[in-house]
Coordinates of C-alpha atoms and ligand atoms in Angstrom, one line a residue:
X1 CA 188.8 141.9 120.3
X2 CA 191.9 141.0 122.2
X3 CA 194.6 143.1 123.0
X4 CA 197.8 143.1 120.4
X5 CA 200.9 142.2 122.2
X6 CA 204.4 143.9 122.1
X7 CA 207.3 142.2 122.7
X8 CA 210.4 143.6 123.2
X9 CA 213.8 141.6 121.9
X10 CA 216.6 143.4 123.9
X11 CA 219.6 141.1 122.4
X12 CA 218.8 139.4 118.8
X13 CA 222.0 136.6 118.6
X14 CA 220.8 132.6 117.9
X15 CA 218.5 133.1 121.1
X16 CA 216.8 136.4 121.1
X17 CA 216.8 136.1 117.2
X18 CA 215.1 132.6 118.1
X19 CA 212.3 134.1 120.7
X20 CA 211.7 137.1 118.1
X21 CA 210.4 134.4 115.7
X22 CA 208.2 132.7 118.1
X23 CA 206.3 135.9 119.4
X24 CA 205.9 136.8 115.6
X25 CA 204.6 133.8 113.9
X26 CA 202.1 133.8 117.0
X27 CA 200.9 137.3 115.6
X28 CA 202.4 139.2 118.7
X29 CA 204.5 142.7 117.3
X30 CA 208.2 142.5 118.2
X31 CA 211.1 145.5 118.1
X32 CA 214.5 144.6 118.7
X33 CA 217.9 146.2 119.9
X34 CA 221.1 144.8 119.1
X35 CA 224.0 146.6 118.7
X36 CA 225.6 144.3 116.6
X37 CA 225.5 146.0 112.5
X38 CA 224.8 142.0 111.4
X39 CA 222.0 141.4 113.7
X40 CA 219.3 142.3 111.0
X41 CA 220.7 140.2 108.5
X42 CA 221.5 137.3 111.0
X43 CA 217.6 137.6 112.5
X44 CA 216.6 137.5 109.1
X45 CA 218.1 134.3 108.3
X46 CA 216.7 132.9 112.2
X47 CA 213.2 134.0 110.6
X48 CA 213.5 132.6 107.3
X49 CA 214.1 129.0 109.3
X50 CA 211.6 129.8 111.2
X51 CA 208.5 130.8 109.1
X52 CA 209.8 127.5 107.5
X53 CA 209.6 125.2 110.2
X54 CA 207.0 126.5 112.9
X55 CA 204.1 126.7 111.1
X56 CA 204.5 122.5 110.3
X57 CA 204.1 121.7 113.8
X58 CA 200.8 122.2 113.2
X59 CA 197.1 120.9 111.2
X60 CA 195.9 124.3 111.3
X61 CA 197.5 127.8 109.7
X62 CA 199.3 130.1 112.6
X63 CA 198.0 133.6 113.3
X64 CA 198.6 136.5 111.0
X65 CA 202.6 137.2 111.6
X66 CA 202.5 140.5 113.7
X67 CA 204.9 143.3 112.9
X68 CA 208.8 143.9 112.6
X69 CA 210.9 146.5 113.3
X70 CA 214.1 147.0 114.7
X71 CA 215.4 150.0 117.0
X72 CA 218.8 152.3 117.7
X73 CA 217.8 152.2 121.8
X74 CA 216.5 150.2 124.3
X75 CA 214.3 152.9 125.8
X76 CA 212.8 153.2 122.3
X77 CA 212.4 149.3 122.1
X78 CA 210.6 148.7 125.3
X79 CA 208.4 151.4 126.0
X80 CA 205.3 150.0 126.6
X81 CA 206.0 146.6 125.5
X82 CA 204.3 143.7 127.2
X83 CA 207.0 141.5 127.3
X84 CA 211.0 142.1 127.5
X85 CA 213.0 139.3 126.7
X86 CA 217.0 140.0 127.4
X87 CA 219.2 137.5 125.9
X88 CA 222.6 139.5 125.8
X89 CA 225.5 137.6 126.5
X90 CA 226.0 135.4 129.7
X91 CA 228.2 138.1 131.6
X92 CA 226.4 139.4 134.8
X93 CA 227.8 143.1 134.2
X94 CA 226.3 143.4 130.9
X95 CA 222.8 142.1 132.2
X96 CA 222.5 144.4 135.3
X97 CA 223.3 147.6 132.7
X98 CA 220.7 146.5 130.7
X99 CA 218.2 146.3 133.2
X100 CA 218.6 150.1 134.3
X101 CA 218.2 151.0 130.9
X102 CA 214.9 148.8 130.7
X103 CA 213.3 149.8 133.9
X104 CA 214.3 153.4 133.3
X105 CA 211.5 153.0 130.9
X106 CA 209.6 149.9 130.6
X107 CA 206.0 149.4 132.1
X108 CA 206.0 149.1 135.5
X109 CA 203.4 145.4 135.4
X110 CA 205.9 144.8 132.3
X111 CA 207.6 141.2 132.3
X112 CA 211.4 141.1 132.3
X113 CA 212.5 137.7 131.0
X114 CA 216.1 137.0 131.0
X115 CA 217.4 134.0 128.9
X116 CA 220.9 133.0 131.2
X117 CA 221.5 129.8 130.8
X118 CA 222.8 129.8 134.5
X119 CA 222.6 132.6 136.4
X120 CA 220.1 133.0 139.8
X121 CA 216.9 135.0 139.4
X122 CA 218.8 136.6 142.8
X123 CA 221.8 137.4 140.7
X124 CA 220.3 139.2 138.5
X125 CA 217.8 141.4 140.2
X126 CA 220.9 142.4 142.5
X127 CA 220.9 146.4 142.4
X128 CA 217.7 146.9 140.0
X129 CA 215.0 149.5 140.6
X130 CA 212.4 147.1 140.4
X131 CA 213.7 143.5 141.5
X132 CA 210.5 141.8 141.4
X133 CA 209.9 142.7 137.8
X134 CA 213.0 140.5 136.3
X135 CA 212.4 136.8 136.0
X136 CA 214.6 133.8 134.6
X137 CA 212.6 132.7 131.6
X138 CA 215.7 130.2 130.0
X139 CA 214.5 128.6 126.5
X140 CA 216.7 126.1 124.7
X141 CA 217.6 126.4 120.7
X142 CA 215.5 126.7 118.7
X143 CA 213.4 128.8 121.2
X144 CA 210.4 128.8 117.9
X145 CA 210.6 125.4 117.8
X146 CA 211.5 124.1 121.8
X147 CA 208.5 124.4 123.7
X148 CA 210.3 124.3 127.2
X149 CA 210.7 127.5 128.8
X150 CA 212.7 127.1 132.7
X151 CA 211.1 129.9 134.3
X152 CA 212.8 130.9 137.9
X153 CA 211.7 133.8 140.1
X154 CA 212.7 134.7 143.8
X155 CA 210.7 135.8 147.1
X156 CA 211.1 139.3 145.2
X157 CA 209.2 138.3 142.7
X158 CA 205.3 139.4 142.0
X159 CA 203.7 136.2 141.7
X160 CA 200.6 137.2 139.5
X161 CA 203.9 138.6 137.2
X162 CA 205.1 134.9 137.4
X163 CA 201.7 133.7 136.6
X164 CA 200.9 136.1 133.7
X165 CA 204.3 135.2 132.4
X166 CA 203.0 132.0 132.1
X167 CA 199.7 132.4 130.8
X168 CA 201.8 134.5 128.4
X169 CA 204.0 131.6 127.5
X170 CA 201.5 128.9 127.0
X171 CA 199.5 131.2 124.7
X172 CA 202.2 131.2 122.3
X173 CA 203.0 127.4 122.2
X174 CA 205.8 127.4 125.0
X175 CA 205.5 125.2 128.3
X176 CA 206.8 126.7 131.3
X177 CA 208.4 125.0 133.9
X178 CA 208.6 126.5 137.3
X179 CA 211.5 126.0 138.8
X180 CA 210.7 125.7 142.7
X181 CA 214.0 126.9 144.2
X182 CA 216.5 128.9 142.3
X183 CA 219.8 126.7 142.0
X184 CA 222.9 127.6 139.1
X185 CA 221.7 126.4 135.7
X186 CA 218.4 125.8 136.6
X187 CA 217.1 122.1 136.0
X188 CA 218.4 121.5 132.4
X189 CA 221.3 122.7 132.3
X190 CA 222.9 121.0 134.7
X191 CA 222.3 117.4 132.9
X192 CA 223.4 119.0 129.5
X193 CA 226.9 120.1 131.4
X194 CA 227.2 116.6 133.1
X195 CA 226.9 115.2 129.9
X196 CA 229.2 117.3 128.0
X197 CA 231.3 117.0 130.8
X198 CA 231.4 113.0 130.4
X199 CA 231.4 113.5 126.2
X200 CA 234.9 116.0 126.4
X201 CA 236.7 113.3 128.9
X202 CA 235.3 110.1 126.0
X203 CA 237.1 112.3 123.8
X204 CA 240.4 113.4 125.2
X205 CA 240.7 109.3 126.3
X206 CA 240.4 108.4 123.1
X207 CA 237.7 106.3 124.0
X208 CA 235.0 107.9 120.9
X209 CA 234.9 110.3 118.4
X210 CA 232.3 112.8 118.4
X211 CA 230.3 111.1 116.0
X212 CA 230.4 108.0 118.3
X213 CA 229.5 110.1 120.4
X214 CA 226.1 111.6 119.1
X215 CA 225.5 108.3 117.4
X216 CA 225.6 106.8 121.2
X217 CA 223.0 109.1 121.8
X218 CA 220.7 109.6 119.0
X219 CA 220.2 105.4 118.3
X220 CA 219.4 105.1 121.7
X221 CA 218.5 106.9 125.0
X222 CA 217.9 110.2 123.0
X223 CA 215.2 109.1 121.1
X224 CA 213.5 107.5 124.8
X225 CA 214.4 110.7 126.2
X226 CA 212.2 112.9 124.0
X227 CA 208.9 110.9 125.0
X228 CA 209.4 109.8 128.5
X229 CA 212.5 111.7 129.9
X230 CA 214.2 110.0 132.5
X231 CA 212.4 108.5 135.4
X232 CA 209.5 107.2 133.8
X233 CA 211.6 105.6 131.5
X234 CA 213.4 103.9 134.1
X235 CA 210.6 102.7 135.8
X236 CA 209.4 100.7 132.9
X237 CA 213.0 99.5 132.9
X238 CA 212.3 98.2 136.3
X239 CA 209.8 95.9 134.3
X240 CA 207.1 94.8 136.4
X241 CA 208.8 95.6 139.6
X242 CA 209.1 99.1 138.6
X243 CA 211.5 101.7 139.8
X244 CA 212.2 100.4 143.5
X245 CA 213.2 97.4 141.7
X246 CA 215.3 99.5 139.4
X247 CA 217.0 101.5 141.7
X248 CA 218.0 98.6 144.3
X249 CA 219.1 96.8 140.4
X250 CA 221.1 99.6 139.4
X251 CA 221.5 102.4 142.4
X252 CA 224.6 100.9 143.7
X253 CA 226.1 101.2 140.3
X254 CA 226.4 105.1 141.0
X255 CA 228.5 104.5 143.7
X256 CA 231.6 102.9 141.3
X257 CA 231.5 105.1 139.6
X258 CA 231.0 104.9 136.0
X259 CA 231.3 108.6 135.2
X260 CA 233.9 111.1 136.1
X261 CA 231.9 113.2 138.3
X262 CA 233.3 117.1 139.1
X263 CA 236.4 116.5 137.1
X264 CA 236.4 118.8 133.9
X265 CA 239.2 117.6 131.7
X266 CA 241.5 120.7 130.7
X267 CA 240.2 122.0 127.9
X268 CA 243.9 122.8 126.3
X269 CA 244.0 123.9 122.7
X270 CA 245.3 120.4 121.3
X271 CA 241.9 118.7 122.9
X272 CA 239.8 121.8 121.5
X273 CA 241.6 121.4 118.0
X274 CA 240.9 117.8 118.3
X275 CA 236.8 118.3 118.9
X276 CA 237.1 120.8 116.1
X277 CA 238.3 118.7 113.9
X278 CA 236.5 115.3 114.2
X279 CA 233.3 118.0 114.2
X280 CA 234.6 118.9 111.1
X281 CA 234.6 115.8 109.6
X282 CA 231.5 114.6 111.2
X283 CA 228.9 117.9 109.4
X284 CA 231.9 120.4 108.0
X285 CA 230.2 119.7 104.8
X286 CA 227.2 121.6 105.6
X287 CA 227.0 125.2 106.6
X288 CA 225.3 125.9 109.6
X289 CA 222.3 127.4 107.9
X290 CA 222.0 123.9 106.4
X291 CA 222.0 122.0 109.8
X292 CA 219.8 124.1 111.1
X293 CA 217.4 123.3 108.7
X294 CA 217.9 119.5 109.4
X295 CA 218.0 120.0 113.1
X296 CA 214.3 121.9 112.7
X297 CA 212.9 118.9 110.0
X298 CA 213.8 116.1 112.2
X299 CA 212.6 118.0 115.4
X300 CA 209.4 118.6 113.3
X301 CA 208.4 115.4 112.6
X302 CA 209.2 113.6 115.7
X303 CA 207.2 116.1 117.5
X304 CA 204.6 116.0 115.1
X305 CA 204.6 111.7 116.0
X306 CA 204.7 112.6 119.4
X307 CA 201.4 114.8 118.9
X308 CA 199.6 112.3 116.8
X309 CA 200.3 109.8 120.2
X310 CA 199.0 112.6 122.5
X311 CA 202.3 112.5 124.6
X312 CA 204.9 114.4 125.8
X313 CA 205.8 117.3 123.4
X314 CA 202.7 116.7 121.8
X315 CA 200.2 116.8 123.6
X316 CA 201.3 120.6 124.7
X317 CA 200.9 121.0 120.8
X318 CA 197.4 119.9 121.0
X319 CA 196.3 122.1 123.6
X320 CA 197.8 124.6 121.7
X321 CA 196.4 124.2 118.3
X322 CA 192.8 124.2 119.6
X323 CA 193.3 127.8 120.1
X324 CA 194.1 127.8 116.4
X325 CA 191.0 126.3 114.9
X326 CA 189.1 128.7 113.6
X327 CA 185.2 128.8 113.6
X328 CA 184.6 127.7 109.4
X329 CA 182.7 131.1 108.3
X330 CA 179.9 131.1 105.7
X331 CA 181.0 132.1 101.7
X332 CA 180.6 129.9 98.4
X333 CA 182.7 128.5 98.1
X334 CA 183.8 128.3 101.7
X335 CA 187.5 128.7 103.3
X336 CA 187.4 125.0 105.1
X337 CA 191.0 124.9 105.9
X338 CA 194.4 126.9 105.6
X339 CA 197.2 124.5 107.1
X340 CA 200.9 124.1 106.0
X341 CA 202.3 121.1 104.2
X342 CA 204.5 119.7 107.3
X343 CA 207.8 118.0 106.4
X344 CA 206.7 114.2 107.0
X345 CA 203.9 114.0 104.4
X346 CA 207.1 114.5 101.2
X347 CA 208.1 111.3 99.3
X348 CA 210.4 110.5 97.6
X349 CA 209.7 112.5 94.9
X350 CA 210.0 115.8 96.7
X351 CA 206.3 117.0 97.0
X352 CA 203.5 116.1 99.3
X353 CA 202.7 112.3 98.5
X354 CA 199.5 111.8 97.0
X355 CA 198.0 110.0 100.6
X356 CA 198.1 113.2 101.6
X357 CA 195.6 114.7 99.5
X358 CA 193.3 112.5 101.0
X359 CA 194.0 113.5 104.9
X360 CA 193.7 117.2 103.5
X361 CA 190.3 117.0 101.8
X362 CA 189.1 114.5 104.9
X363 CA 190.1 117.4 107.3
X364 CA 188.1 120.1 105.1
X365 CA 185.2 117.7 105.4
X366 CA 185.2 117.8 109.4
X367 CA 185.4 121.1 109.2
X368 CA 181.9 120.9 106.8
X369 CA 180.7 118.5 109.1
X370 CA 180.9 120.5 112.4
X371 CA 179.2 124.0 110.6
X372 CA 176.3 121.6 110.0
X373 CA 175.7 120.5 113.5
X374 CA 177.9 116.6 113.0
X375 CA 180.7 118.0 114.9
X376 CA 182.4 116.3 117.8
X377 CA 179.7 115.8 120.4
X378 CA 177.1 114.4 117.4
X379 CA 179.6 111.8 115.7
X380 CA 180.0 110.7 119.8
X381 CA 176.0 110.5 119.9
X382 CA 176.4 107.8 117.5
X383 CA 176.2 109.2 114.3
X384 CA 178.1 110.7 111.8
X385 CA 179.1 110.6 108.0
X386 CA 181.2 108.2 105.8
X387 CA 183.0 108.8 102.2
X388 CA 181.7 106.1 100.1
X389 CA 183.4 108.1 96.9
X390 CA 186.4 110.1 95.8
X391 CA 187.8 111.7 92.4
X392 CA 190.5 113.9 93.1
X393 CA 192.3 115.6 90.4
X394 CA 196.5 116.0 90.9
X395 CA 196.8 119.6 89.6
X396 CA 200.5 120.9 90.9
X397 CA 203.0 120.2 93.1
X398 CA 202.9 121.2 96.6
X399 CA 206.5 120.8 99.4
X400 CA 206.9 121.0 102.5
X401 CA 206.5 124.7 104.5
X402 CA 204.0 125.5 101.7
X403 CA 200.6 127.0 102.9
X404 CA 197.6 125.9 101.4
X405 CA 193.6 126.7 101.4
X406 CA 190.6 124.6 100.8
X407 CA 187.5 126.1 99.6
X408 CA 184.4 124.0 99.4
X409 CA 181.4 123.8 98.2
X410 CA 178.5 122.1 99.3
X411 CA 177.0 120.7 95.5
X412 CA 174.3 117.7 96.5
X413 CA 172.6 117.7 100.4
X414 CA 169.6 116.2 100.5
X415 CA 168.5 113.2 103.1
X416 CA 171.7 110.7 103.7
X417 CA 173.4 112.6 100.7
X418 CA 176.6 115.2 101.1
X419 CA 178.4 116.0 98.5
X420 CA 181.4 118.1 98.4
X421 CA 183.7 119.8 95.8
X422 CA 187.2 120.7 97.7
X423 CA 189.6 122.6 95.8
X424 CA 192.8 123.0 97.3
X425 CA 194.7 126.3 96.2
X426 CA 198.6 127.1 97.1
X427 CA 197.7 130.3 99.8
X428 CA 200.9 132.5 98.2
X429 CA 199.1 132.9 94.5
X430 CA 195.6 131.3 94.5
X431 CA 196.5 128.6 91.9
X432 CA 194.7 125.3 92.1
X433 CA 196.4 122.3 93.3
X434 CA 194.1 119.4 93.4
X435 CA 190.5 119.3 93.2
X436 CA 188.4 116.8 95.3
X437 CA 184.6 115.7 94.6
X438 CA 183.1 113.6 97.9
X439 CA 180.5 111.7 98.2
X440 CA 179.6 111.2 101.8
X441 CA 176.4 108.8 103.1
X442 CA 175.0 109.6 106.8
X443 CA 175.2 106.8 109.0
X444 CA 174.5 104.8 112.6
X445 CA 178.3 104.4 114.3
X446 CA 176.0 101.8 116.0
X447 CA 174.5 99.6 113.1
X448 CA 176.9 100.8 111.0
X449 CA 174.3 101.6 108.0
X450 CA 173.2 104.5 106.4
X451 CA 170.5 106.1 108.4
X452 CA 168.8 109.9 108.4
X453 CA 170.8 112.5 109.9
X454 CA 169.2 114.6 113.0
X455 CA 166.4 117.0 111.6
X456 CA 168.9 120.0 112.4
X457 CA 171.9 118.8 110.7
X458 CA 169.5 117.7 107.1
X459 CA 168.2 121.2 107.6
X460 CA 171.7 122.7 107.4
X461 CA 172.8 120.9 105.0
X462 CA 170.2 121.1 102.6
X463 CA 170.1 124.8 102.9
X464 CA 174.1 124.8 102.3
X465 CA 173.8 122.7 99.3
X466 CA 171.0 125.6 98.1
X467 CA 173.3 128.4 98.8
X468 CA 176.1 126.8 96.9
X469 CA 174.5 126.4 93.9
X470 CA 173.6 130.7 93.4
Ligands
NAI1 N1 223.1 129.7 122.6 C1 222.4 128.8 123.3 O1 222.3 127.6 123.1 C2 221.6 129.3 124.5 C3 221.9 130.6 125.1 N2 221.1 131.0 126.1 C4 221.3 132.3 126.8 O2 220.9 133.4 125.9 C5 221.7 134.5 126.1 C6 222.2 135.0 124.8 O3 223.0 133.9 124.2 P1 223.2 133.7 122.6 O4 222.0 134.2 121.9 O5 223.7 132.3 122.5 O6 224.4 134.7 122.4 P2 224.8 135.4 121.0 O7 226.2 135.8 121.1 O8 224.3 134.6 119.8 O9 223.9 136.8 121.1 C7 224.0 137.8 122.0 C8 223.6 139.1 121.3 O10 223.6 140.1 122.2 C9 224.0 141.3 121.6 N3 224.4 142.3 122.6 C10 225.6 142.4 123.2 N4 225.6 143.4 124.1 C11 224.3 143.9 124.0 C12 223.6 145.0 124.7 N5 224.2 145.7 125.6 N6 222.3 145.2 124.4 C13 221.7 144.5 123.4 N7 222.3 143.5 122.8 C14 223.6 143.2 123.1 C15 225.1 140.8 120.7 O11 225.4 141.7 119.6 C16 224.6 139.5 120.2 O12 223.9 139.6 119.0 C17 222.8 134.1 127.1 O13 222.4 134.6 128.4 C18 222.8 132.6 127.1 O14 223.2 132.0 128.2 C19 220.0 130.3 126.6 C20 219.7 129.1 126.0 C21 220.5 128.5 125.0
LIG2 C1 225.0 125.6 126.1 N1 223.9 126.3 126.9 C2 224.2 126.2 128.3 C3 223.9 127.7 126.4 C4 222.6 125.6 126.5 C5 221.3 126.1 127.0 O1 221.3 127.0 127.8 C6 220.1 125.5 126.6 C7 220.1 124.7 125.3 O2 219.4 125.2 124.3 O3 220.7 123.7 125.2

């Protein structure tokens, strides 16, 4: 059995509150310490987004959530946790208290991730009983849906720490970048500031609004970004000359310059009043709670197309949902799949479209498939099964963020025949959505014709098809 792991959320704002509901939905236990009388009602709300959202990402159902609570101290939060996440505010002084308080306590082979946005590994470990035990580990919002984790340590640092904290991080979903030198703001930071930078001076010009603004990037480079970042995307914008063709194309235009550089405009109160306000008219008609919730669908389903392609985002989400699939377990009927209904299979009509149905009761069949013996490696022998025959029954609605069960039953195997009877129940009351009867013919991928499936697998499937009919 492997171990249950603690994690420990000293600082529960939109970040800690946001790393809180990553450990959890990946069944890890979390306590929490904030000071702050709102934090369990503000968490609360983080977590509702988040049991919401995360489980979409993926095609099969998330580990049992693990267990809640919050605490009055941070020696009672952290005491033997496994990982300690600090994500109080970005001042240095308030950091380096928290720390003493941690280590006065905390495990001694416990990891100390701190969230700053730009502070040096160095920096913070200045003054702490054990330097080598505090790490950067700096997410980006929504830390349950993000996966990127910038993870900085120094010559202080322990490096099997640094390479648990990793293993850690991968385990549950997150991809951690290592950071080879420290520097202030890490990697990412310092393009979202040189951005903003550019975006305040476009503003105070009176050159775009900041809907122009965000429409300049979300039509365009922010959509390349997400799949390619920057430099391979610029080497296929070198064409076929690639990217020394792209830099001795377009390197010189640095040297204009285009951008303003170091200069920060001065942000005086008429220039903040004037953000403020054209951000008011751009989304003051949704609450924040509301954009959030748009932020995470869109995110959702352009990660979920990145992870059907295999790239980028996606194919970290891959990796990661093969430690998700379970082994399918004997039972008539059988529990062939639990997944949640992701955000990109709703129509128009609200609910999952009906297409749908089909992928769900296709993906219950795999999973009959493989507990015979026609799993992967068989069907790439050469031989497999098709469906030559559906009825499916539309009993209820199902939305998105719902989770849902297929139980199956095996009710005709014999020779070439497998037949199956999906029903597919909502996972929160049992009731029965939409029933599925499949007919499925063994067949040659190489003549393409029906054909007698492997001794073994007719064996298993005949002996399913006996079970299921006690
Ligand atoms: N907001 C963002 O977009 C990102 C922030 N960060 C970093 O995460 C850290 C936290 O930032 P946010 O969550 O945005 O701030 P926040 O203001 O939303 O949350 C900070 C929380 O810390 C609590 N707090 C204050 N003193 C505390 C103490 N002594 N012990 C425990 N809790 C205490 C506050 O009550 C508050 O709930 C910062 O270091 C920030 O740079 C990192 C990535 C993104
Ligand atoms: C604005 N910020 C510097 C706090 C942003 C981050 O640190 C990362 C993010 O989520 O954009």
């Amino acid at each position: 059995m492997t171990k249950k792991m603690t994690a420990a959320i000293i600082g529960g704002g939109v970040i800690g509150g946001g790393w809180a509901a990553r450990f959890l939905l990946n069944g890890w236990d979390v306590r929490i310490f904030d000071p702050d009388l709102q934090a369990q009602r503000k968490i609360g709300e983080v977590l509702g987004n988040a049991r919401h959202a995360l489980p979409m990402l993926y095609d099969y159902a998330m580990p049992e959530e693990g267990a809640l609570s919050f605490h009055d101290t941070v020696a009672e939060t952290v005491e033997g946790a496994d990982w300690i996440q600090e994500s109080v505010p970005e001042r240095l002084d308030i950091k380096h208290k928290v720390y003493a308080e941690i280590q006065s306590v905390c495990a001694e082979d416990a990891i100390i991730g701190s969230s700053t946005s730009g502070y040096k590994p160095s920096e913070l470990q200045q003054g702490a009983a054990r330097p080598g035990q505090i790490m950067v580990c700096h997410p980006f919002n929504p830390v349950y849906i993000l996966p990127l984790i910038e993870m900085v340590g120094t010559e202080m640092s322990d490096p099997a720490l640094l390479d648990r904290a990793s293993e850690l991080l991968t385990s549950v979903g997150l991809y951690p970048l290592r950071v080879r030198k420290e520097i202030d703001a890490h990697i990412a930071d310092r393009f979202l500031e040189a951005v903003w930078r550019e975006a305040l001076w476009l503003i105070k010009d009176g050159i775009a609004t900041t809907e122009e603004i965000d429409n300049a990037i979300r039509y365009g480079f922010g959509i390349r970004w997400a799949q390619m970042g920057l430099f391979e995307t610029y080497r296929v914008a070198g064409g076929e000359a690639g990217m020394k063709h792209f830099i001795d194309q377009f390197g010189p235009c640095l040297q204009w310059p285009w951008t303003k550089l170091m200069d920060v405009p001065e942000l005086t109160d008429e220039l903040a009043q004037m953000i403020a306000d054209q951000s008011d008219d751009q989304s003051g008609h949704l609450t924040i709670r509301q954009l959030e919730r748009k932020r995470d669908g869109n995110l959702i389903a352009m990660m979920r197309s990145l992870k059907q392609q295999g790239n980028a985002s996606g194919r970290l989400l891959n990796e990661h949902e093969k430690t998700l699939r379970p082994e399918l377990q004997e039972g008539n009927p059988m529990l062939s799949l639990r997944r949640t209904i992701p955000v990109d299979w709703t129509d128009a009509n609200g609910h999952m479209n009906e297409g749908r149905y089909g992928q769900i009761f296709s993906d219950a069949a795999e999973e009959v498939m493989a507990f015979v013996g026609a799993d992967d490696d068989y069907v790439a022998n050469g031989l497999s099964y098709f469906t030559v025959e559906t009825t499916t029954k539309y009993l209820a609605e199902t939305h998105a963020g719902e989770a849902v069960e297929v139980h199956t039953r095996v009710t005709e195997g014999k020779g070439k025949k497998l037949r199956c009877m999906h029903e597919m129940r909502r996972a929160k009351d049992g009731e029965i959505l939409a029933t599925c009867d499949q007919f499925m013919l063994h067949v040659s991928l190489e003549t393409r014709r029906t054909c007698d499936p492997a001794p073994e697998v007719a064996a298993r499937v005949e002996a399913l098809a006996a079970a299921h009919q006690e």
